[in-house]
Coordinates of C-alpha atoms in Angstrom, one line a residue:
M140 CA 89.9 169.0 97.7
L141 CA 92.0 166.9 96.0
T142 CA 91.3 164.3 93.5
G143 CA 92.2 162.2 90.4
Y144 CA 95.9 162.2 89.9
V145 CA 96.9 165.3 91.8
H146 CA 96.1 163.0 95.1
P147 CA 98.9 162.1 97.2
D148 CA 97.3 158.2 97.2
Y149 CA 97.3 158.0 93.4
V150 CA 101.5 157.7 93.5
Q151 CA 101.6 156.2 96.9
S152 CA 99.3 153.5 94.5
L153 CA 102.7 153.0 92.2
A154 CA 105.4 153.1 95.3
A155 CA 106.6 149.5 94.3
Y156 CA 107.8 151.3 91.0
G157 CA 110.0 154.2 92.9
T158 CA 110.5 156.3 96.0
P159 CA 107.6 159.1 95.9
R160 CA 108.7 162.3 95.7
E161 CA 106.9 165.4 96.6
L162 CA 107.5 168.8 94.2
P163 CA 106.3 171.3 96.8
R164 CA 106.0 174.2 94.7
S165 CA 103.5 172.8 92.1
G166 CA 101.9 170.4 94.1
G167 CA 102.8 167.4 92.0
W168 CA 104.6 164.3 92.2
V169 CA 107.3 162.4 91.0
L170 CA 108.6 158.4 91.5
E171 CA 112.4 158.7 91.9
R172 CA 114.2 155.6 91.5
P173 CA 117.1 154.0 91.3
I174 CA 119.7 153.6 88.3
P175 CA 120.4 149.9 87.9
G176 CA 124.0 149.4 88.8
T177 CA 125.3 152.2 90.2
P178 CA 124.4 154.4 93.0
H179 CA 122.8 156.9 91.1
R180 CA 119.2 157.8 90.9
D181 CA 116.4 159.3 88.4
A182 CA 112.5 159.6 88.6
M183 CA 109.7 159.4 86.4
G184 CA 106.3 160.7 85.9
C185 CA 103.2 158.9 87.6
Y186 CA 101.2 156.4 84.5
P187 CA 99.5 157.8 82.5
L188 CA 100.0 161.6 83.4
F189 CA 102.0 163.7 85.4
A190 CA 99.4 166.2 87.1
C191 CA 100.1 169.2 89.5
R192 CA 97.8 172.2 91.4
D193 CA 100.3 175.1 90.4
W194 CA 102.0 174.6 86.9
S195 CA 103.9 177.8 87.7
G196 CA 105.9 176.4 90.8
L197 CA 107.4 173.4 88.8
K198 CA 110.4 175.5 87.1
A199 CA 111.5 175.8 90.3
D200 CA 110.7 172.2 91.7
L201 CA 112.7 170.7 88.9
D202 CA 115.5 172.8 89.6
D203 CA 115.7 171.4 93.0
L204 CA 115.8 167.6 91.7
A205 CA 119.5 168.9 90.0
S206 CA 121.2 168.2 92.7
D207 CA 120.9 164.7 93.5
L208 CA 119.0 163.2 90.1
V209 CA 120.3 162.2 86.7
S210 CA 117.3 163.0 84.7
V211 CA 113.4 163.4 85.1
C212 CA 111.1 162.4 82.3
L213 CA 107.1 162.6 82.4
V214 CA 103.9 163.0 80.5
P215 CA 101.9 166.6 81.7
D216 CA 98.2 166.7 82.2
P217 CA 97.1 167.9 78.4
F218 CA 94.7 169.7 80.7
G219 CA 97.3 171.3 82.7
E220 CA 97.5 175.3 83.0
H221 CA 101.1 175.0 80.9
T222 CA 101.7 176.1 77.3
E223 CA 104.0 174.3 75.3
A224 CA 106.6 177.3 75.8
R225 CA 106.3 177.0 79.4
L226 CA 107.2 173.1 79.3
R227 CA 110.1 173.9 77.4
D228 CA 111.4 176.2 79.5
C229 CA 110.6 173.7 82.7
F230 CA 112.5 171.0 80.9
G231 CA 114.5 172.1 78.1
D232 CA 116.2 168.9 76.9
L233 CA 112.8 167.3 75.4
T234 CA 109.3 168.4 74.8
V235 CA 107.5 166.4 71.9
V236 CA 104.1 165.6 71.1
F237 CA 104.0 161.9 70.9
K238 CA 100.2 161.5 71.0
D239 CA 97.2 162.9 70.6
H240 CA 94.3 162.7 73.1
Y241 CA 90.8 162.2 72.1
V242 CA 88.5 164.5 74.2
L243 CA 85.1 165.6 74.3
D244 CA 84.0 169.1 75.2
T245 CA 80.1 168.4 76.8
Q246 CA 78.9 171.9 76.2
R247 CA 78.5 170.8 72.2
P248 CA 75.4 168.8 71.4
I249 CA 76.2 165.0 72.5
P250 CA 73.7 163.3 69.8
Q251 CA 75.3 165.5 67.1
T252 CA 79.2 165.2 68.7
V253 CA 79.2 161.4 69.0
S254 CA 79.1 159.5 65.6
K255 CA 76.2 158.1 65.1
S256 CA 77.6 154.5 64.4
A257 CA 79.0 154.3 68.0
Q258 CA 75.6 155.8 69.1
R259 CA 74.2 153.0 67.0
N260 CA 76.6 150.6 68.5
A261 CA 75.9 151.3 72.1
R262 CA 72.1 151.0 72.1
A263 CA 72.6 147.4 70.3
A264 CA 75.2 147.0 73.3
L265 CA 72.8 148.2 76.2
R266 CA 69.9 146.0 74.8
R267 CA 72.4 142.5 76.0
L268 CA 74.0 144.3 78.5
R269 CA 72.8 146.7 81.3
V270 CA 76.0 149.2 82.9
E271 CA 75.8 149.9 86.5
V272 CA 77.9 153.3 87.9
C273 CA 79.4 151.6 91.2
A274 CA 78.3 153.0 94.4
N275 CA 81.5 151.3 96.2
P276 CA 84.0 150.4 93.7
S277 CA 85.9 148.7 96.0
D278 CA 83.1 146.1 96.5
H279 CA 83.9 145.0 93.0
L280 CA 87.8 144.8 93.1
D281 CA 87.7 140.8 92.6
D282 CA 86.0 141.6 89.3
W283 CA 88.2 144.4 88.4
V284 CA 91.1 142.6 88.6
R285 CA 89.9 139.5 86.9
L286 CA 89.2 141.6 84.1
Y287 CA 92.1 143.8 83.9
D288 CA 94.3 140.1 84.2
V289 CA 92.5 139.4 80.5
L290 CA 94.0 143.1 79.3
I291 CA 97.4 142.0 80.9
E292 CA 97.6 138.7 78.6
R293 CA 96.0 140.5 75.7
H294 CA 98.1 143.3 75.0
H295 CA 101.5 141.7 77.2
L296 CA 101.7 144.8 79.3
R297 CA 104.6 144.9 81.7
G298 CA 105.7 148.0 83.8
M299 CA 104.0 150.3 85.7
H300 CA 100.7 150.4 83.8
R301 CA 100.3 146.5 85.0
F302 CA 99.3 147.6 88.2
S303 CA 98.8 145.5 91.2
R304 CA 95.6 144.3 93.0
A305 CA 97.0 146.4 96.1
A306 CA 97.4 149.8 93.0
F307 CA 94.0 149.3 92.6
R308 CA 92.5 148.7 95.7
Q309 CA 94.2 152.3 96.8
Q310 CA 93.1 153.7 93.9
M311 CA 89.7 152.9 94.2
E312 CA 89.3 154.9 97.2
I313 CA 91.3 158.4 96.1
P314 CA 88.3 161.1 95.6
G315 CA 86.9 161.2 92.1
F316 CA 86.9 157.9 90.8
V317 CA 84.0 156.6 89.2
L318 CA 83.7 152.9 88.0
F319 CA 81.5 151.7 85.5
R320 CA 80.4 148.0 85.3
A321 CA 79.2 145.9 82.4
V322 CA 76.9 143.2 83.0
S323 CA 75.7 139.9 81.3
G324 CA 73.3 138.3 83.4
Q325 CA 74.6 138.4 86.8
D326 CA 78.5 138.6 85.3
A327 CA 80.8 141.4 84.6
V328 CA 82.0 141.2 81.4
G329 CA 83.2 145.0 81.4
M330 CA 84.4 147.6 83.3
M331 CA 85.6 151.2 83.0
A332 CA 87.4 153.5 85.9
W333 CA 87.5 157.1 85.9
F334 CA 89.0 160.1 87.6
V335 CA 87.1 163.5 88.1
Q336 CA 90.0 166.2 88.6
G337 CA 88.5 169.8 88.3
D338 CA 86.2 169.9 85.1
V339 CA 87.5 167.3 83.3
A340 CA 87.2 163.3 83.9
Y341 CA 90.0 161.3 82.5
S342 CA 89.4 157.7 81.6
H343 CA 92.0 155.8 83.4
L344 CA 91.3 152.2 82.1
T345 CA 88.9 149.9 80.8
C346 CA 89.1 146.0 80.8
M347 CA 86.8 143.2 78.9
D348 CA 86.4 139.3 79.4
A349 CA 86.1 137.4 76.0
T350 CA 82.0 138.2 76.5
G351 CA 82.5 141.7 76.9
Y352 CA 84.2 142.0 73.5
E353 CA 81.3 139.5 71.6
L354 CA 78.5 141.5 73.6
R355 CA 80.7 145.2 72.3
A356 CA 80.8 146.4 75.9
G357 CA 83.2 149.1 75.1
Y358 CA 80.4 150.5 73.4
A359 CA 78.0 150.4 76.3
L360 CA 80.5 151.5 79.0
Y361 CA 81.8 154.7 76.7
W362 CA 78.1 155.8 76.3
S363 CA 77.1 155.6 79.7
A364 CA 80.3 157.2 81.1
V365 CA 79.4 160.0 78.4
Q366 CA 76.2 160.3 79.8
H367 CA 76.8 160.1 83.3
F368 CA 79.3 162.9 82.8
A369 CA 77.4 165.2 80.2
G370 CA 76.2 168.5 82.4
T371 CA 78.7 167.5 85.3
V372 CA 82.6 168.2 84.1
R373 CA 82.9 170.2 81.1
W374 CA 85.6 167.8 79.2
L375 CA 86.0 164.1 78.5
D376 CA 89.7 162.8 78.2
F377 CA 89.6 159.4 76.5
A378 CA 93.3 159.2 76.1
G379 CA 95.1 158.6 73.0
S380 CA 95.7 155.6 71.2
A381 CA 98.1 152.7 72.0
G382 CA 101.9 153.5 71.7
T383 CA 103.2 156.4 70.2
G384 CA 103.0 159.0 67.7
H385 CA 99.7 160.2 65.8
D386 CA 98.6 156.8 65.6
T387 CA 95.0 158.0 64.2
E388 CA 94.1 154.6 62.1
S389 CA 94.8 152.0 64.7
G390 CA 91.8 150.2 66.2
L391 CA 91.8 152.0 69.5
G392 CA 92.3 155.5 67.9
E393 CA 89.7 155.1 65.9
F394 CA 87.5 153.6 68.1
K395 CA 88.1 156.7 70.8
R396 CA 87.6 159.2 67.4
Q397 CA 83.6 158.3 67.6
W398 CA 83.3 159.7 70.7
A399 CA 85.3 163.2 70.7
S400 CA 84.9 166.5 69.7
G401 CA 88.5 167.2 69.1
T402 CA 91.9 166.5 70.0
R403 CA 94.6 167.8 72.9
P404 CA 98.4 166.8 72.3
A405 CA 99.9 165.0 75.2
Y406 CA 103.8 166.1 75.0
F407 CA 106.7 163.7 76.1
C408 CA 109.0 166.1 78.4
G409 CA 112.7 165.2 79.6
R410 CA 115.1 167.3 81.4
I411 CA 118.9 166.3 81.8
F412 CA 120.3 167.3 85.4
D413 CA 124.0 166.0 85.0
R414 CA 125.1 165.8 81.5
D415 CA 128.1 164.3 82.4
R416 CA 126.8 161.7 83.9
Y417 CA 124.1 161.2 81.7
D418 CA 126.1 160.4 78.9
E419 CA 128.6 158.2 80.4
L420 CA 125.4 156.0 81.5
A421 CA 124.4 156.0 78.0
R422 CA 127.8 155.2 77.0
A423 CA 128.1 151.9 79.4
K424 CA 124.6 151.5 78.3
G425 CA 125.7 151.4 74.5
A426 CA 122.6 153.4 74.0
V427 CA 124.0 156.7 72.5
G428 CA 122.1 158.1 69.6
T429 CA 119.1 155.7 70.5
D430 CA 115.7 157.9 70.4
Y431 CA 114.7 156.7 73.7
F432 CA 114.5 158.9 77.1
P433 CA 116.2 158.3 79.2
A434 CA 119.0 156.5 76.9
Y435 CA 120.3 154.7 79.5
R436 CA 117.2 152.9 80.2
S437 CA 116.6 151.8 77.2
G438 CA 115.0 148.9 76.6
E439 CA 114.0 148.4 80.0
F440 CA 110.4 147.4 79.7
S441 CA 108.6 146.7 76.5
N442 CA 105.3 148.6 76.5
S443 CA 105.7 150.3 79.2
P444 CA 105.8 153.7 80.2
T445 CA 109.1 154.4 82.1
G446 CA 110.6 155.9 79.3
K447 CA 109.7 156.4 75.8
S448 CA 110.8 155.9 72.3
L449 CA 110.2 159.0 70.1
T450 CA 111.0 156.9 67.1
R451 CA 107.8 158.2 63.8

């Protein structure tokens, strides 16, 4: 059964940002988009990860896109069955490590792997909060949207990872979706969404209100998720820190490092199908020489996964 990011309903939940286009050999999906002010089109992977069923078919799928798209960019699943060499062969123009994902191997002893301070903070938070696994996630859509609106305002989110209520409703119905709810009294003050796909549980999104931050609901949610998934899946992927680069010293990166047994690289990949058109569009944009990919979309969004700035 298809679950998580590889399920076709996931790309459909993001259809406001492009037309879903299936890659039939690999079983993945991209979003095809018009390039503003031109008759041309390009494609991007879904936020946060591109997933597919058969990585050996990806190169042929990308070759097929060359006939009618200018370029494609995406972030392959760090747990996908690929190597850096295979990705370079598929994409050719750009394959770089831009972020490390913090991961936990659940076959290692959890009490000895998760940091002592994280466990201590989790126990303290759970004395003031209770964490529930939501049997019917969509029953809690109102709470989720309310809390996610706090995240949007706090981090000035734009672009695809802003999401919509309709997108969240659709995602909550996808097989493999798991929702945790941190409750103070009768009120949800923090929530954490995951997707289970194969032997990996992926941390999808976490959001809290002011009370949740005050009560350190993040510790309660993370510890509850670790306990829930241990023995069920081999790996937990907590994703990386905000932005690009190996920002291990950021607050979010430092927080996630406490839960991890190691890291896995997340690559950013891009391929140019029509070099003359790509260069023409970049010149028209005044973006020749930019580190953003695709160059002609430089500045389209700030704080968005549509493209990537590769500045270190």
